[in-house]
Coordinates of N, CA and C in Angstrom, one line a residue:
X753 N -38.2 13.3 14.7 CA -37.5 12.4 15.6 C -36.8 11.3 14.8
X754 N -37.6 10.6 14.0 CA -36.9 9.3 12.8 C -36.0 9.8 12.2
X755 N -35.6 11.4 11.5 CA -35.1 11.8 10.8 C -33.7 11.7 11.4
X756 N -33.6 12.3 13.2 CA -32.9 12.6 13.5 C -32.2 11.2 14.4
X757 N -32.6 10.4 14.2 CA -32.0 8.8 14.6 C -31.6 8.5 13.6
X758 N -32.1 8.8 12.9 CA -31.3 7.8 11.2 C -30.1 8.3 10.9
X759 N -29.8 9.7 10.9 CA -28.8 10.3 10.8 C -27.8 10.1 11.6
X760 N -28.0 10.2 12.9 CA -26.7 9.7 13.5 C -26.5 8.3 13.4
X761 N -27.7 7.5 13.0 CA -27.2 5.8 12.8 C -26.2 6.0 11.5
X762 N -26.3 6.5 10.7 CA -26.2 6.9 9.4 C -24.6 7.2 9.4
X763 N -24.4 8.2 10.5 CA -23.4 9.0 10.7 C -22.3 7.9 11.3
X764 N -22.7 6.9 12.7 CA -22.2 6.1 13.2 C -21.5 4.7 12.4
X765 N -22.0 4.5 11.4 CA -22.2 3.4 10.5 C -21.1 4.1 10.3
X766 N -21.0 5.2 9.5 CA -20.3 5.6 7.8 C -19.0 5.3 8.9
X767 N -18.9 6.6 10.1 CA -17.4 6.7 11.1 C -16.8 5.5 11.3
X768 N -17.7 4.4 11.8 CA -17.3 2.6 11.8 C -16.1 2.1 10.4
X769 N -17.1 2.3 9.7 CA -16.6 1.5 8.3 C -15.5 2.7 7.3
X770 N -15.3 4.0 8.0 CA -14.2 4.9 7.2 C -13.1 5.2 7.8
X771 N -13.0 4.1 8.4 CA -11.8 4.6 9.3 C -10.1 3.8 9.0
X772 N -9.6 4.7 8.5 CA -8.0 4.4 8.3 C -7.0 4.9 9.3
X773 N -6.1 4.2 9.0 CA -5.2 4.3 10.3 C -4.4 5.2 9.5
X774 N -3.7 6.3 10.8 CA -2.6 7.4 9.7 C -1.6 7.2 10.5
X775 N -0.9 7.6 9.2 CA 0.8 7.2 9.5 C 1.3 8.6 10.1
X776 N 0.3 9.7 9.5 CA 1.3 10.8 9.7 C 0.2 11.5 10.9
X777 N 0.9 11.9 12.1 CA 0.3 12.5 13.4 C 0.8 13.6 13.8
X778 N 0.3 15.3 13.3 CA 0.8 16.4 13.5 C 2.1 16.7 12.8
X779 N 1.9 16.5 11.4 CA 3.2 16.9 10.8 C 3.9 16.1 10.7
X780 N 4.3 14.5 11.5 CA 5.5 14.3 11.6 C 4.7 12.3 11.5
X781 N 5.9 11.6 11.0 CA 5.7 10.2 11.0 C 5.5 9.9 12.6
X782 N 4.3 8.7 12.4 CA 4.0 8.0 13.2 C 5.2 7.5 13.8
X783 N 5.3 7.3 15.3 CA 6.4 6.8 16.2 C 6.9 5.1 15.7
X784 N 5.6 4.6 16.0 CA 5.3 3.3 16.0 C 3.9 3.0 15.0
X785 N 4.5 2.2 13.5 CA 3.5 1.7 12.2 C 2.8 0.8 13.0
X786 N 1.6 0.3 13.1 CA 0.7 -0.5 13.0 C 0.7 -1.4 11.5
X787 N 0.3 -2.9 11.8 CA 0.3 -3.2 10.6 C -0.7 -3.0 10.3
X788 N -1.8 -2.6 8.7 CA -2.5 -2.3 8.4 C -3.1 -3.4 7.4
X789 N -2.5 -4.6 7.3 CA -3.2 -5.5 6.4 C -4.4 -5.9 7.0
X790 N -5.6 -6.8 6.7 CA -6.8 -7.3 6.6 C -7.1 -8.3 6.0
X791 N -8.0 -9.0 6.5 CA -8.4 -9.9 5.6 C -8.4 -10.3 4.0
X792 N -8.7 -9.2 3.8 CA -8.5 -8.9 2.0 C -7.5 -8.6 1.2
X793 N -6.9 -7.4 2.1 CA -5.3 -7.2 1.8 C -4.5 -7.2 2.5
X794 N -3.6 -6.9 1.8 CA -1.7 -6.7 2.0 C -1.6 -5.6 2.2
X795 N -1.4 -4.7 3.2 CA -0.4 -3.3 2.7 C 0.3 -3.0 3.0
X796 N 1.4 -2.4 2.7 CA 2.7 -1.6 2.9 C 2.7 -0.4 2.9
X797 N 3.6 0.2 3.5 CA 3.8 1.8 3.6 C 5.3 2.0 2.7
X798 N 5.3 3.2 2.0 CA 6.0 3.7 1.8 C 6.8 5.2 1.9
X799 N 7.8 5.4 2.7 CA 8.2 7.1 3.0 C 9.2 7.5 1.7
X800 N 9.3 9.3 1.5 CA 9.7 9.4 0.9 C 10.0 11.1 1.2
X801 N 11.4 11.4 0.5 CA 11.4 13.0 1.0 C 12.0 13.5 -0.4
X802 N 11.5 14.8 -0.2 CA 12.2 15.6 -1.5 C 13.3 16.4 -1.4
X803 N 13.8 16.4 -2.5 CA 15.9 16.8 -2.2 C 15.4 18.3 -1.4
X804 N 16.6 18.6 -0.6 CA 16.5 19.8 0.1 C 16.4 21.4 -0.8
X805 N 17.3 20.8 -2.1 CA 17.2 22.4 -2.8 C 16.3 22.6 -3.2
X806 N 14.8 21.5 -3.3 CA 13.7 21.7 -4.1 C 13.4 23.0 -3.3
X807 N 12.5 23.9 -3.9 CA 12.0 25.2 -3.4 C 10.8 25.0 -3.6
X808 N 10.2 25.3 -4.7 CA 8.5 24.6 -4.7 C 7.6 24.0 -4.0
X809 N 6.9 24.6 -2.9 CA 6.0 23.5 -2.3 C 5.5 22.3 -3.2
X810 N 4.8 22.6 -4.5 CA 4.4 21.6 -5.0 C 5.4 20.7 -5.6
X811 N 6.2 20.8 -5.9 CA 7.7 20.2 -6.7 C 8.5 19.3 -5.6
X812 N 8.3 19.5 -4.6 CA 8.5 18.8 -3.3 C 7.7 17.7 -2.7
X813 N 6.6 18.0 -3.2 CA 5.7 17.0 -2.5 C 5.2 16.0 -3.7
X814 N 5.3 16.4 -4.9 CA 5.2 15.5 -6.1 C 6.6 14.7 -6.0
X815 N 8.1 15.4 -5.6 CA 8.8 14.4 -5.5 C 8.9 13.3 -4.6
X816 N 8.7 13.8 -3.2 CA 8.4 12.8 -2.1 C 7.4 11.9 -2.3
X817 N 6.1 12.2 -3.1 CA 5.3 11.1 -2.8 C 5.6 10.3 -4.1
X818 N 6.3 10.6 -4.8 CA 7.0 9.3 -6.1 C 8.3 8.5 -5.5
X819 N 8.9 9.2 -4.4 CA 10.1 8.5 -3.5 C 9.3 7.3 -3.0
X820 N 8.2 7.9 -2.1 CA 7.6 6.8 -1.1 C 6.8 6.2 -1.9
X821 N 6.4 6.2 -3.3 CA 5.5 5.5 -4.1 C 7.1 4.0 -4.8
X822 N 7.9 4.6 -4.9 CA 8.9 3.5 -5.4 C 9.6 2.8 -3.9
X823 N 9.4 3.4 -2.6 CA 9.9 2.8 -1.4 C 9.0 1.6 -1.3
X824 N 7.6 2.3 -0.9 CA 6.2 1.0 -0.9 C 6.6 -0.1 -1.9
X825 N 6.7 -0.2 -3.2 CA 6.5 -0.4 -4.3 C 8.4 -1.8 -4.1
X826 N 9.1 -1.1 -3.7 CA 10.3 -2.0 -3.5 C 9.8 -2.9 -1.9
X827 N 9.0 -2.5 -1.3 CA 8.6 -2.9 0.1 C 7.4 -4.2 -0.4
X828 N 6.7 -4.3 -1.4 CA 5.2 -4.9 -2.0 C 6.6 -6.0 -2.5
X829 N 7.5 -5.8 -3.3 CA 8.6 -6.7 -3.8 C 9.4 -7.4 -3.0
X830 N 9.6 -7.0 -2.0 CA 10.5 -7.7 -0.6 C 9.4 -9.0 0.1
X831 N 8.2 -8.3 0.5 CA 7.6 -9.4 0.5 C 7.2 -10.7 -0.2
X832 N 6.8 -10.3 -1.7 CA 6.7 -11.2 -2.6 C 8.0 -12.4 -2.8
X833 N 8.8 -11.7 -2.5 CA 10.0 -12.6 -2.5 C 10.2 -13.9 -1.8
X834 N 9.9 -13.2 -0.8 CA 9.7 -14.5 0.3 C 8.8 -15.1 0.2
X835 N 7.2 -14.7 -0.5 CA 6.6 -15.9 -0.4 C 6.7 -17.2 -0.8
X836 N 6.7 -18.6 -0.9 CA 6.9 -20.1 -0.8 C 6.0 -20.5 -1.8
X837 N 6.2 -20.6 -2.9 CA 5.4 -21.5 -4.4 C 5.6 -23.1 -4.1
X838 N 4.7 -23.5 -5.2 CA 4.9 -24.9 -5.0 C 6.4 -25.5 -4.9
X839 N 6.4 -26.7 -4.6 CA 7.7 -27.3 -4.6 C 8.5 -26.7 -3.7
X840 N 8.4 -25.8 -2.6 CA 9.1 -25.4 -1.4 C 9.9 -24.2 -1.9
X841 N 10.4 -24.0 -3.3 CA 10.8 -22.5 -3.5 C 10.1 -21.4 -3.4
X842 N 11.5 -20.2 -3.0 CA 10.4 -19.1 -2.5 C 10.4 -18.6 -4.1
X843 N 9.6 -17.5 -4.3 CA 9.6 -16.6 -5.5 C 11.0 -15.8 -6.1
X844 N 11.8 -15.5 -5.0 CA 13.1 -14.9 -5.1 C 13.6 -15.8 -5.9
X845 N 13.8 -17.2 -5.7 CA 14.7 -18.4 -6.4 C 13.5 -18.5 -7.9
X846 N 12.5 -18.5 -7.7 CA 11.7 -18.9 -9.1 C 12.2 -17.5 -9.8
X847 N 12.2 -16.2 -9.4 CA 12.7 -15.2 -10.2 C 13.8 -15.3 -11.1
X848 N 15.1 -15.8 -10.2 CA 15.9 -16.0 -10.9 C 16.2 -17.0 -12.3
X849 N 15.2 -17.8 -12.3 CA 15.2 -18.6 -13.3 C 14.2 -17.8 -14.4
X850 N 13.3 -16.9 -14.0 CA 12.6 -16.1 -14.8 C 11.2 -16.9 -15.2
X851 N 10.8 -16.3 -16.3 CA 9.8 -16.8 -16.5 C 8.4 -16.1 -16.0
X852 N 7.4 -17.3 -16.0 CA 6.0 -16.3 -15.4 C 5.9 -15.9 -13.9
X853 N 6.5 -16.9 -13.6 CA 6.7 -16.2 -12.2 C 7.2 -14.7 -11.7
X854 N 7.9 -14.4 -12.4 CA 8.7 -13.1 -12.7 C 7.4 -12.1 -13.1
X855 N 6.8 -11.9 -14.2 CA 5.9 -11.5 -14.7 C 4.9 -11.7 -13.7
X856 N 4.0 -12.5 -13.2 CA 3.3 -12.2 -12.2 C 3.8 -11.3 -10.9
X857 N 4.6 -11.3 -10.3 CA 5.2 -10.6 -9.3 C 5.4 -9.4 -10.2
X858 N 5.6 -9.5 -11.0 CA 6.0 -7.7 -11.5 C 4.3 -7.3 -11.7
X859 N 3.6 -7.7 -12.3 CA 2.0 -7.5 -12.4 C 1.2 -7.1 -11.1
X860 N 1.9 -7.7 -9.9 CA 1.2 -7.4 -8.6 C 1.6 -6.0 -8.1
X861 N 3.2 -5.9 -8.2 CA 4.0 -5.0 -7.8 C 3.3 -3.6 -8.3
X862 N 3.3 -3.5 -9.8 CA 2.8 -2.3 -10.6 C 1.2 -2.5 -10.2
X863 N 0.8 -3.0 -9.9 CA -0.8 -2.9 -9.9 C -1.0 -2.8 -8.4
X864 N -0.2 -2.7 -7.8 CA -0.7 -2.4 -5.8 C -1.3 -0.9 -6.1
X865 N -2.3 -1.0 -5.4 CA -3.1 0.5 -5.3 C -2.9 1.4 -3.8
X866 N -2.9 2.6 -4.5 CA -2.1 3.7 -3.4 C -3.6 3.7 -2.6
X867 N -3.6 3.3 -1.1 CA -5.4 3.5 -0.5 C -4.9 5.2 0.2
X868 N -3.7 6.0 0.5 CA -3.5 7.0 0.7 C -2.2 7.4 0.9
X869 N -2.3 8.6 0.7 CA -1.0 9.7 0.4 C -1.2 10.8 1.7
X870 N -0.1 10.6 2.6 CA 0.1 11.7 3.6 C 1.1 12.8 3.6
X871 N 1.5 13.8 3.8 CA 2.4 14.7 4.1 C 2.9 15.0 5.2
X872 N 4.2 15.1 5.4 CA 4.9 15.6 6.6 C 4.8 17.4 6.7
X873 N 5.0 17.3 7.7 CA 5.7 19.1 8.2 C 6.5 19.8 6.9
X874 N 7.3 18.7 6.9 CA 8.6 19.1 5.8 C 8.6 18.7 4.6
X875 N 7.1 18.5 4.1 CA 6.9 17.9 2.6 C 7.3 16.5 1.9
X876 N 7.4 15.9 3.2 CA 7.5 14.2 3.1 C 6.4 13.8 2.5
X877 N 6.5 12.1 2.5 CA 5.1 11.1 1.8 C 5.3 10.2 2.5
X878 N 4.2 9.9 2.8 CA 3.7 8.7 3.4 C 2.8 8.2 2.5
X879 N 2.8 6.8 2.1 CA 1.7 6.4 1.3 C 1.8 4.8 1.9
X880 N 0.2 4.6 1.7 CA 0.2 3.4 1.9 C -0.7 2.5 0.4
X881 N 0.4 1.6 0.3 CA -0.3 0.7 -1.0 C -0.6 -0.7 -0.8
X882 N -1.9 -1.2 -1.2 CA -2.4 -2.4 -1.0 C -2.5 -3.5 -2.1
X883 N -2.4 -4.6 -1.9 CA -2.5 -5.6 -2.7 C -3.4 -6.7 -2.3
X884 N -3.9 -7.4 -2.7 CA -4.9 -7.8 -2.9 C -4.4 -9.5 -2.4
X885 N -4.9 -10.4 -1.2 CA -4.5 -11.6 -0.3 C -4.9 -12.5 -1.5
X886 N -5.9 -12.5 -1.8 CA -6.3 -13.6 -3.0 C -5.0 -13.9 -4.3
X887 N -4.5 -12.7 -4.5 CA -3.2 -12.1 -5.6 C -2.6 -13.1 -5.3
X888 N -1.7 -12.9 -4.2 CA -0.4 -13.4 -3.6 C -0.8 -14.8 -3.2
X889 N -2.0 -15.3 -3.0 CA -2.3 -16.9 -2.5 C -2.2 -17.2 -3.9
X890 N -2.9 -16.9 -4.9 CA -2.4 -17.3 -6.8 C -1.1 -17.7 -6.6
X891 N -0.7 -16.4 -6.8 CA 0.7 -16.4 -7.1 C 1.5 -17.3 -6.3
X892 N 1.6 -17.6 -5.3 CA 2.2 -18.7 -4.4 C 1.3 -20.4 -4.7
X893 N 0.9 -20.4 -5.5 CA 0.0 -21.6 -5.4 C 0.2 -21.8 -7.4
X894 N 0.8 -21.0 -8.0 CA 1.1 -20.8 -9.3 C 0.2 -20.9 -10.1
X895 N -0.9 -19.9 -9.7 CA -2.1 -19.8 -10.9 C -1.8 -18.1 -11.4
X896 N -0.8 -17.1 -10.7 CA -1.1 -15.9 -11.2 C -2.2 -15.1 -10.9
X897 N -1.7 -14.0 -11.2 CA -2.8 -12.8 -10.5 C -3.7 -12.7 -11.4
X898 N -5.2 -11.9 -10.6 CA -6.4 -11.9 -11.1 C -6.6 -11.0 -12.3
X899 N -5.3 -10.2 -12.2 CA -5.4 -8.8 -12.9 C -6.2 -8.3 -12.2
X900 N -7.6 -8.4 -11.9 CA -8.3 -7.3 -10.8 C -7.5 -6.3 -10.0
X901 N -8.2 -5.5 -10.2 CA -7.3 -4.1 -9.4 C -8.8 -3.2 -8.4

């Protein structure tokens, strides 16, 4: 009888704490994204499709999910842009002048980690990539990223 309480506490816990939101519901993109950040992270989604002549199931779906891995990845950049560094500029304007500012925002951008890769009906990608809230408070506060990944 202990065996069989623990397991479903066991079971109940794991379902609590595994649960990700999907973008992709019977083949096809979600109607309406949810945002999916958290206390800890940032995330973005990114879609992506593979050219029509591809034939390959697999050659299709390696292309789409590098579309929606550089969509995410321009989407992680659009944000960063806007965030607000000391002295009231955003990061877009410290970009332009270059420097470490530049280099940290490129450091975060390349280092967002993929938490999942979905497929469409039609061999689309859905991915969702996360960055790290602690990152971007650095970075807007001009100490730079943890490098932690």
């Amino acid at each position: 009888m202990r065996t069989i309480v623990a397991v479903i506490g066991v079971v109940l816990v794991l379902s609590g704490c595994g649960h990700v939101e999907r973008s992709v519901t019977k083949g096809q993109v979600a109607d309406t994204l949810n945002d999916l950040s958290d206390r800890k992270h940032l995330k973005f989604r990114g879609i992506g499709a593979a050219p029509t002549e591809s034939k390959d199931l697999t050659q299709r779906r390696a292309m789409s999910r590098n579309a929606a891995l550089v969509n995410g990845r321009l989407q992680v950049l659009a944000y960063l842009k806007g965030v607000t560094i000391s002295g009231g500029i955003t990061v877009a304007q410290a970009m332009e002048i270059g420097g470490e500012i530049r280099e940290q925002a490129d450091q975060l951008v390349r280092g967002a980690e993929e938490e999942t890769a979905e497929y469409t009906s039609d061999d689309g990608c859905v991915v969702t990539l996360r960055i790290r809230r602690a990152d971007v408070d650095k970075l807007a506060e001009g100490e730079g990223a943890s490098g932690r990944r």
